[in-house]
Short mmCIF file of C-alpha atoms and ligand atoms in Angstrom, two decimals:
data_model
loop_
_atom_site.label_atom_id
_atom_site.label_comp_id
_atom_site.label_asym_id
_atom_site.label_seq_id
_atom_site.Cartn_x
_atom_site.Cartn_y
_atom_site.Cartn_z
CA MET D 23 90.65 177.37 94.97
CA GLU D 24 91.65 180.32 92.80
CA GLU D 25 88.92 182.23 91.08
CA GLY D 26 88.07 180.73 87.68
CA SER D 27 89.83 177.46 88.41
CA SER D 28 88.16 174.11 88.97
CA ILE D 29 89.23 170.63 89.94
CA PHE D 30 89.38 169.99 86.18
CA THR D 31 91.70 172.87 85.39
CA GLN D 32 94.88 170.80 85.40
CA TYR D 33 93.38 168.49 82.77
CA VAL D 34 92.21 171.35 80.59
CA SER D 35 95.60 173.01 80.55
CA THR D 36 97.74 169.89 79.99
CA ARG D 37 95.46 168.62 77.26
CA HIS D 38 95.56 171.92 75.42
CA SER D 39 99.30 172.00 75.40
CA LEU D 40 99.53 168.77 73.35
CA VAL D 41 96.42 168.48 71.23
CA LYS D 42 95.10 171.35 69.14
CA ASP D 43 92.05 169.55 67.76
CA SER D 44 91.27 166.15 69.28
CA LYS D 45 88.36 165.34 66.97
CA ILE D 46 90.81 164.94 64.06
CA LEU D 47 92.29 161.90 65.81
CA GLN D 48 88.92 160.24 66.32
CA THR D 49 88.37 157.33 63.96
CA THR D 50 84.90 158.67 63.10
CA TYR D 51 86.41 161.88 61.66
CA ILE D 52 86.58 161.85 57.88
CA PRO D 53 89.44 164.01 56.56
CA ASP D 54 89.11 165.76 53.21
CA ASN D 55 92.41 164.32 52.15
CA LEU D 56 92.70 160.54 52.01
CA PRO D 57 96.29 159.72 51.01
CA HIS D 58 96.92 156.56 48.98
CA ARG D 59 93.31 156.07 48.02
CA LYS D 60 93.23 158.35 44.99
CA ASP D 61 93.12 155.42 42.57
CA LYS D 62 90.18 153.82 44.40
CA ILE D 63 88.36 157.14 44.68
CA ASP D 64 88.87 157.80 40.95
CA ALA D 65 87.63 154.33 40.04
CA ILE D 66 84.46 154.69 42.12
CA VAL D 67 83.81 158.24 40.90
CA GLU D 68 84.11 157.07 37.30
CA ILE D 69 81.49 154.40 37.91
CA LEU D 70 79.15 156.80 39.74
CA ALA D 71 79.53 159.85 37.47
CA PRO D 72 76.79 158.81 34.98
CA ALA D 73 74.29 159.37 37.84
CA LEU D 74 74.77 163.14 37.42
CA GLY D 75 73.53 162.72 33.84
CA ASP D 76 70.55 160.68 35.10
CA ASN D 77 71.95 157.29 34.08
CA LYS D 78 72.06 154.40 36.50
CA PRO D 79 75.60 153.49 37.58
CA SER D 80 76.57 149.83 37.94
CA ASN D 81 76.24 148.20 41.32
CA ILE D 82 79.59 147.91 43.11
CA LEU D 83 81.01 145.55 45.72
CA ILE D 84 83.90 146.94 47.73
CA PHE D 85 86.17 144.49 49.55
CA GLY D 86 89.03 145.19 51.95
CA LYS D 87 90.32 144.24 55.38
CA THR D 88 89.38 146.28 58.41
CA GLY D 89 90.80 149.82 58.57
CA THR D 90 91.67 150.05 54.87
CA GLY D 91 89.55 153.19 54.36
CA LYS D 92 86.41 151.75 52.75
CA THR D 93 83.92 153.66 54.91
CA ALA D 94 86.06 156.82 54.87
CA VAL D 95 86.32 156.78 51.06
CA MET D 96 82.59 156.19 50.48
CA THR D 97 81.62 158.88 53.01
CA TYR D 98 83.99 161.30 51.30
CA ILE D 99 82.57 160.46 47.87
CA GLY D 100 79.04 160.96 49.22
CA LYS D 101 79.96 164.45 50.39
CA GLU D 102 81.54 165.28 47.02
CA LEU D 103 78.49 163.98 45.16
CA LYS D 104 76.31 166.27 47.26
CA LYS D 105 78.60 169.20 46.39
CA ALA D 106 78.19 168.47 42.68
CA ASP D 107 74.41 168.26 43.00
CA PRO D 108 73.50 170.32 46.09
CA ASN D 109 69.73 170.09 45.70
CA GLU D 110 69.84 166.39 44.91
CA ASP D 111 68.07 167.02 41.60
CA HIS D 112 69.85 164.12 39.94
CA VAL D 113 71.39 161.93 42.63
CA CYS D 114 70.40 161.06 46.16
CA PHE D 115 73.21 159.46 48.19
CA ILE D 116 72.10 157.15 50.97
CA TYR D 117 74.34 155.46 53.53
CA VAL D 118 73.17 152.55 55.68
CA ASN D 119 75.31 150.66 58.15
CA CYS D 120 73.99 147.09 58.16
CA GLU D 121 75.64 146.39 61.50
CA VAL D 122 73.48 149.05 63.11
CA ASN D 123 70.36 148.44 61.00
CA ASP D 124 70.64 144.70 61.16
CA THR D 125 67.31 143.50 59.75
CA ALA D 126 65.80 143.73 56.26
CA TYR D 127 63.09 145.91 57.80
CA GLY D 128 65.65 148.17 59.47
CA ILE D 129 67.57 148.65 56.25
CA MET D 130 64.47 149.59 54.24
CA TYR D 131 63.22 151.85 57.03
CA SER D 132 66.56 153.64 57.14
CA ILE D 133 66.60 154.16 53.36
CA SER D 134 63.09 155.58 53.32
CA ASN D 135 63.83 157.76 56.33
CA GLN D 136 66.74 159.37 54.53
CA ILE D 137 64.72 160.05 51.39
CA VAL D 138 61.73 161.57 53.14
CA LYS D 139 63.32 164.53 54.87
CA ASP D 140 60.30 165.32 57.06
CA PRO D 141 59.92 162.34 59.43
CA SER D 142 56.20 163.01 59.90
CA ASN D 143 55.78 162.30 56.17
CA ASN D 144 57.54 158.95 56.32
CA LYS D 145 54.76 156.50 55.73
CA ILE D 146 56.78 153.49 56.81
CA PRO D 147 56.38 152.87 60.54
CA PHE D 148 59.35 151.95 62.71
CA THR D 149 58.01 148.39 63.06
CA GLY D 150 54.98 146.34 62.23
CA TRP D 151 54.62 146.03 58.46
CA SER D 152 55.24 142.95 56.35
CA LEU D 153 58.33 143.06 54.13
CA ASP D 154 56.17 143.07 50.99
CA LYS D 155 54.26 146.07 52.21
CA ILE D 156 57.37 147.99 53.18
CA LEU D 157 58.99 147.21 49.82
CA THR D 158 55.99 148.56 47.93
CA ALA D 159 56.00 151.71 50.06
CA LEU D 160 59.75 152.14 49.59
CA ALA D 161 59.38 151.81 45.82
CA GLU D 162 56.74 154.55 45.94
CA VAL D 163 58.97 156.87 47.95
CA ILE D 164 61.85 156.27 45.55
CA ASP D 165 59.72 156.73 42.46
CA ASN D 166 58.25 159.97 43.69
CA GLU D 167 60.73 161.93 41.61
CA ASN D 168 62.87 161.08 38.64
CA ARG D 169 66.25 160.55 40.32
CA ILE D 170 69.14 158.13 40.75
CA PHE D 171 69.54 156.67 44.23
CA VAL D 172 73.00 155.53 45.21
CA VAL D 173 72.49 153.31 48.24
CA VAL D 174 75.63 152.37 50.18
CA LEU D 175 75.20 149.28 52.34
CA ASP D 176 78.21 149.21 54.67
CA GLU D 177 79.15 146.02 56.55
CA ILE D 178 76.76 144.22 54.23
CA ASP D 179 78.05 140.77 55.33
CA ARG D 180 76.57 141.35 58.80
CA SER D 181 73.10 141.53 57.37
CA VAL D 182 73.56 138.45 55.16
CA GLU D 183 74.95 136.40 58.04
CA ARG D 184 71.92 137.23 60.17
CA ASN D 185 69.09 137.46 57.68
CA GLY D 186 70.18 135.78 54.46
CA ASP D 187 70.30 137.61 51.15
CA ASP D 188 66.58 138.26 50.49
CA ILE D 189 66.96 141.97 51.16
CA PHE D 190 69.52 142.26 48.37
CA TYR D 191 67.21 140.42 46.06
CA TYR D 192 64.52 143.01 46.83
CA LEU D 193 66.87 145.95 46.42
CA THR D 194 68.52 144.75 43.23
CA THR D 195 65.16 143.95 41.63
CA LEU D 196 63.65 147.26 42.69
CA ASN D 197 64.57 148.78 39.32
CA GLU D 198 62.16 146.38 37.61
CA VAL D 199 59.17 147.96 39.38
CA LEU D 200 60.36 151.57 39.27
CA LYS D 201 59.00 153.76 36.50
CA LYS D 202 61.02 156.97 36.93
CA SER D 203 63.88 156.59 39.39
CA ARG D 204 66.75 154.08 39.39
CA VAL D 205 68.68 152.52 42.26
CA SER D 206 72.37 151.58 42.39
CA ILE D 207 73.70 149.53 45.25
CA ILE D 208 77.21 149.79 46.67
CA GLY D 209 77.97 146.98 49.10
CA ILE D 210 80.97 147.23 51.43
CA THR D 211 82.47 144.27 53.28
CA ASN D 212 85.68 143.24 55.02
CA ASN D 213 84.86 139.60 54.48
CA ALA D 214 86.77 138.35 51.42
CA LYS D 215 84.49 135.31 51.24
CA PHE D 216 81.33 137.40 51.37
CA THR D 217 80.10 136.41 47.94
CA ASP D 218 80.07 132.74 49.03
CA LEU D 219 77.17 133.72 51.28
CA LEU D 220 75.12 134.92 48.30
CA SER D 221 72.99 132.99 45.86
CA PRO D 222 74.50 133.08 42.32
CA LYS D 223 71.86 135.45 40.93
CA ILE D 224 72.38 138.05 43.61
CA LYS D 225 76.15 137.58 43.43
CA SER D 226 76.26 138.64 39.80
CA ARG D 227 73.79 141.49 40.31
CA LEU D 228 75.53 143.02 43.28
CA GLY D 229 79.01 142.52 41.95
CA GLU D 230 78.69 144.21 38.55
CA GLU D 231 81.86 146.04 39.53
CA LYS D 232 84.32 144.89 42.16
CA ILE D 233 86.89 147.05 43.91
CA VAL D 234 89.46 145.79 46.40
CA PHE D 235 91.13 148.03 49.01
CA PRO D 236 94.53 146.52 49.88
CA PRO D 237 96.03 146.86 53.39
CA TYR D 238 98.28 149.91 53.86
CA ASN D 239 102.05 149.41 54.12
CA VAL D 240 104.25 151.17 56.71
CA GLN D 241 105.04 154.12 54.47
CA GLN D 242 101.39 154.68 53.60
CA LEU D 243 100.34 154.48 57.26
CA GLU D 244 103.02 157.04 58.11
CA ASP D 245 101.66 159.43 55.46
CA ILE D 246 98.12 158.99 56.76
CA LEU D 247 99.22 159.70 60.32
CA TYR D 248 101.36 162.73 59.37
CA ASN D 249 98.41 164.19 57.48
CA ARG D 250 96.13 163.85 60.49
CA ALA D 251 98.78 164.81 63.08
CA LYS D 252 99.56 168.03 61.24
CA PHE D 253 96.15 169.45 62.19
CA ALA D 254 95.68 167.61 65.46
CA PHE D 255 98.79 168.44 67.49
CA GLU D 256 100.53 171.58 68.63
CA ASP D 257 103.89 172.12 66.94
CA GLY D 258 106.81 170.15 68.29
CA VAL D 259 104.94 167.94 70.77
CA LEU D 260 105.42 164.72 68.80
CA ASP D 261 108.79 163.03 69.09
CA GLU D 262 109.94 162.17 65.60
CA ASP D 263 109.89 158.41 66.15
CA VAL D 264 106.26 158.35 67.37
CA ILE D 265 104.52 158.21 63.98
CA PRO D 266 106.97 155.69 62.43
CA TYR D 267 106.51 153.50 65.50
CA CYS D 268 102.68 153.64 65.39
CA ALA D 269 102.81 152.89 61.66
CA ALA D 270 105.23 150.00 62.07
CA LEU D 271 103.17 148.35 64.80
CA SER D 272 99.97 148.62 62.73
CA ALA D 273 101.59 147.48 59.49
CA GLN D 274 102.93 144.41 61.25
CA GLU D 275 99.41 143.47 62.21
CA MET D 276 97.12 144.16 59.29
CA GLY D 277 97.89 147.46 57.59
CA ASP D 278 94.98 148.89 59.54
CA ALA D 279 94.75 152.71 59.61
CA ARG D 280 92.19 152.62 62.42
CA ARG D 281 94.65 150.76 64.62
CA ALA D 282 97.42 153.25 63.75
CA LEU D 283 95.17 156.20 64.62
CA ASP D 284 94.06 154.55 67.86
CA LEU D 285 97.70 154.11 68.86
CA LEU D 286 98.49 157.74 68.13
CA ARG D 287 95.40 159.08 69.90
CA ILE D 288 95.81 156.91 72.99
CA SER D 289 99.55 157.75 73.18
CA ALA D 290 98.59 161.44 73.26
CA GLU D 291 95.93 160.79 75.90
CA ILE D 292 98.43 158.95 78.11
CA ALA D 293 101.04 161.70 77.72
CA GLY D 294 98.34 164.29 78.48
CA ARG D 295 97.20 162.48 81.60
CA ASN D 296 100.80 162.18 82.82
CA GLY D 297 101.24 165.90 82.28
CA ASP D 298 104.17 165.22 79.92
CA SER D 299 105.10 167.95 77.49
CA LYS D 300 106.03 165.59 74.64
CA ILE D 301 104.62 162.39 73.19
CA THR D 302 107.30 159.71 72.92
CA SER D 303 107.64 156.09 71.85
CA ALA D 304 107.29 155.10 75.52
CA HIS D 305 103.74 156.47 75.38
CA VAL D 306 103.13 154.43 72.22
CA ARG D 307 104.26 151.30 74.05
CA SER D 308 101.83 152.06 76.88
CA ALA D 309 99.09 152.72 74.34
CA LYS D 310 99.74 149.38 72.65
CA ASN D 311 99.53 147.70 76.02
CA LYS D 312 96.29 149.46 76.85
CA ILE D 313 94.69 148.49 73.53
CA GLU D 314 95.68 144.86 74.04
CA ILE D 315 94.37 144.77 77.61
CA ASP D 316 91.09 146.40 76.54
CA ALA D 317 90.65 143.89 73.72
CA MET D 318 91.43 140.93 76.00
CA THR D 319 89.09 142.29 78.68
CA GLU D 320 86.30 142.26 76.12
CA VAL D 321 87.14 138.67 75.10
CA ILE D 322 87.16 137.44 78.72
CA LYS D 323 83.92 139.22 79.61
CA THR D 324 82.05 137.56 76.77
CA LEU D 325 83.21 133.99 77.50
CA THR D 326 80.54 131.47 78.52
CA ILE D 327 80.44 130.37 82.17
CA GLN D 328 81.99 126.99 81.32
CA SER D 329 84.88 128.64 79.43
CA LYS D 330 85.47 130.98 82.36
CA ILE D 331 85.63 127.99 84.71
CA LEU D 332 88.00 126.19 82.35
CA LEU D 333 90.22 129.26 82.21
CA MET D 334 90.17 129.49 86.00
CA GLY D 335 91.32 125.85 86.09
CA ILE D 336 94.28 126.75 83.86
CA ILE D 337 95.07 129.77 86.03
CA ARG D 338 94.93 127.57 89.14
CA ASN D 339 97.52 125.17 87.70
CA THR D 340 99.73 128.06 86.57
CA GLU D 341 99.63 129.60 90.03
CA ASN D 342 100.48 126.19 91.50
CA ASP D 343 103.81 126.15 89.67
CA MET D 344 102.57 124.36 86.59
CA PRO D 345 103.15 126.93 83.81
CA VAL D 346 102.89 124.26 81.09
CA MET D 347 100.24 121.55 81.38
CA THR D 348 98.60 118.71 79.46
CA THR D 349 94.92 118.41 78.56
CA GLY D 350 94.58 115.91 81.43
CA ASP D 351 96.06 118.42 83.92
CA VAL D 352 93.65 121.06 82.65
CA TYR D 353 90.67 118.73 82.94
CA SER D 354 91.35 117.77 86.57
CA SER D 355 91.83 121.36 87.58
CA TYR D 356 88.70 122.42 85.67
CA ARG D 357 86.73 119.70 87.48
CA TYR D 358 88.08 120.91 90.79
CA VAL D 359 86.92 124.50 90.16
CA CYS D 360 83.53 123.30 88.88
CA GLU D 361 82.88 121.24 91.98
CA ASN D 362 84.14 124.02 94.23
CA ILE D 363 81.49 126.42 92.91
CA GLY D 364 78.78 123.83 92.40
CA GLN D 365 78.58 123.91 88.59
CA SER D 366 77.95 120.85 86.44
CA VAL D 367 81.08 119.20 85.02
CA LEU D 368 81.32 118.81 81.23
CA SER D 369 82.91 115.76 79.56
CA GLN D 370 86.60 115.76 78.69
CA ARG D 371 85.65 115.89 75.00
CA ARG D 372 83.64 119.06 75.43
CA ILE D 373 86.47 120.61 77.39
CA THR D 374 88.95 119.71 74.63
CA GLY D 375 86.73 121.72 72.26
CA LEU D 376 86.61 124.67 74.65
CA ILE D 377 90.42 124.55 75.02
CA GLN D 378 90.66 124.93 71.25
CA GLU D 379 88.35 127.93 71.39
CA LEU D 380 90.42 129.65 74.09
CA ASP D 381 93.51 128.98 71.97
CA MET D 382 91.88 130.60 68.93
CA LEU D 383 90.93 133.66 70.99
CA GLY D 384 94.57 134.03 72.08
CA VAL D 385 93.72 133.54 75.77
CA ILE D 386 95.89 130.43 76.01
CA HIS D 387 98.49 128.85 73.80
CA ALA D 388 98.06 125.14 72.99
CA LYS D 389 100.89 123.38 71.19
CA LEU D 390 100.66 119.82 69.94
CA LYS D 391 103.56 117.80 71.30
CA SER D 392 104.61 114.37 70.05
CA TYR D 393 106.05 111.80 72.47
CA GLY D 394 107.26 109.24 69.93
CA ASN D 395 105.37 105.99 70.37
CA ALA D 396 103.69 107.22 73.49
CA GLY D 397 101.40 109.31 71.27
CA ARG D 398 100.67 113.00 71.18
CA THR D 399 99.33 115.44 73.67
CA LYS D 400 98.82 119.16 73.94
CA GLU D 401 101.00 121.47 75.95
CA ILE D 402 98.91 124.31 77.27
CA GLU D 403 100.09 127.67 78.57
CA LEU D 404 98.31 130.78 79.78
CA CYS D 405 98.73 133.94 77.62
CA ILE D 406 97.03 136.62 79.70
CA SER D 407 98.46 139.24 82.00
CA LYS D 408 98.04 139.53 85.79
CA ASP D 409 95.47 142.34 85.42
CA ILE D 410 93.27 140.13 83.30
CA ILE D 411 93.62 137.21 85.73
CA GLU D 412 92.56 139.49 88.58
CA MET D 413 89.58 140.66 86.55
CA LEU D 414 88.45 137.08 85.98
CA LYS D 415 88.77 136.31 89.68
CA GLU D 416 86.40 139.22 90.36
CA ASP D 417 83.78 137.76 87.98
CA GLU D 418 80.52 136.92 89.71
CA VAL D 419 80.82 133.29 88.56
CA PHE D 420 83.61 132.92 91.12
CA ALA D 421 81.92 134.78 93.96
CA ASP D 422 81.77 131.53 95.96
CA TYR D 423 85.06 130.11 94.70
CA LYS D 424 87.27 129.27 97.65
CA PRO D 425 90.53 127.70 96.65
CA PRO D 426 92.43 126.45 99.73
CA LYS D 427 95.34 128.75 100.55
CA GLN D 428 97.99 126.10 99.90
CA THR D 429 96.53 123.94 97.17
CA THR D 430 97.99 120.57 96.46
CA LEU D 431 97.57 119.37 92.92
CA ILE D 432 95.11 116.59 92.27
N1 ATP J 651 93.79 157.01 53.29
C1 ATP J 651 93.42 157.46 54.48
N2 ATP J 651 93.74 158.71 54.89
C2 ATP J 651 93.36 159.19 56.12
N3 ATP J 651 92.68 158.48 56.99
C3 ATP J 651 92.33 157.22 56.64
C4 ATP J 651 92.67 156.65 55.38
N4 ATP J 651 92.21 155.39 55.33
C5 ATP J 651 91.61 155.17 56.50
N5 ATP J 651 91.68 156.27 57.29
C6 ATP J 651 91.13 156.39 58.63
O1 ATP J 651 91.30 155.16 59.30
C7 ATP J 651 90.13 154.82 60.04
C8 ATP J 651 89.57 153.52 59.53
O2 ATP J 651 89.11 153.67 58.19
P1 ATP J 651 87.68 153.14 57.72
O3 ATP J 651 86.69 153.28 58.82
O4 ATP J 651 87.35 153.78 56.44
O5 ATP J 651 88.04 151.60 57.52
P2 ATP J 651 87.15 150.45 56.87
O6 ATP J 651 87.90 149.95 55.69
O7 ATP J 651 85.76 150.93 56.67
O8 ATP J 651 87.22 149.34 58.02
P3 ATP J 651 86.09 148.30 58.50
O9 ATP J 651 86.09 147.19 57.52
O10 ATP J 651 86.58 147.85 59.85
O11 ATP J 651 84.78 149.03 58.57
C9 ATP J 651 89.18 156.00 59.89
O12 ATP J 651 89.37 156.87 60.97
C10 ATP J 651 89.64 156.67 58.60
O13 ATP J 651 89.36 158.04 58.64
MG1 MG J 652 83.97 150.50 57.58
#
């Protein structure tokens, strides 16, 4: 090997020739410029601005589908608020992700931990206290100085689904016990029906102001990608149809900027790995494929054992020249696989329910077919690729599965 070179050298050099700054394409990177969200940013800033004059802003609920920029916008606003009040004399901005901190205790611990900068001074232990005790301690920490606390609770629906809405009752009533400081809550959710999960009192408290982030259209997604690509790629490495293609594919689905960025980043990674000098729409197609396979792999991995067996039954029929089958065909094949590996056989009714679930997950396609007077039945087809089928066959559930080489249908 030449001096200074390593077995990784080829990767270092090809990667450098395409991507100037890969972190810009990561979905966790928050750019300073968020195109097409100026109106939302302005609206939120207007609501929060009184905090700088020591007045409590209204609580806000932010709604919007996944990838519409909710987290990015709030993180950006938090940074700007800090710039306007660097020593946090007036406002303290706190961000909690309720998916990560998924208990009432965890949320309050995280808030207190962000206020008390020296962890050894944080009185609240990581676990062990009652909620009443932790709430009293949190109120003390907050009331230590005369300030406004803007507490962002991201993915707030996750917490309500798991723990109910008590925590939001505590947090929204906190102001009644505080003597000096004030707390404003900003809840973020991608669940449009989130408020149905709340009791009426909390609903009106949390939703003093409501802001909706609409999905991005193709043009907007293109702008977002161009703005990121400008700093991320070396000049001239992106074919001109790459960004429009990534934007079009993501707009078709949900107007999701995260998906558009994933497509662009993975396209670049694939081109880099191939040692290609340009990123083209062919790379985007491969990237789309990879994302779909990854997502389906996740779905298959998390199926229950019985659903995996059912799916194997459907695969068995398909591989035995039965690409389209009825519920009855599926059931017999499922029973065959079950018996082959010594698992208990569920009733046909249960299996009908599991077929519906697989249909909803996009693993199979089940179409209701009417046969005139003879009644109706379902026509079932497999929707997964060969790679995914092979992965399922490798699953430990099927370690002892021995289908005869030439199977005859039962
Ligand atoms: N207007 C924009 N300009 C630049 N990048 C954006 C914009 N909107 C979103 N993004 C980027 O798209 C990705 C997804 O955005 P974000 O995480 O804010 O979505 P979200 O609405 O919080 O979605 P979720 O509901 O799934 O949490 C992030 O990488 C973010 O930086
Ligand atoms: Mg988010």
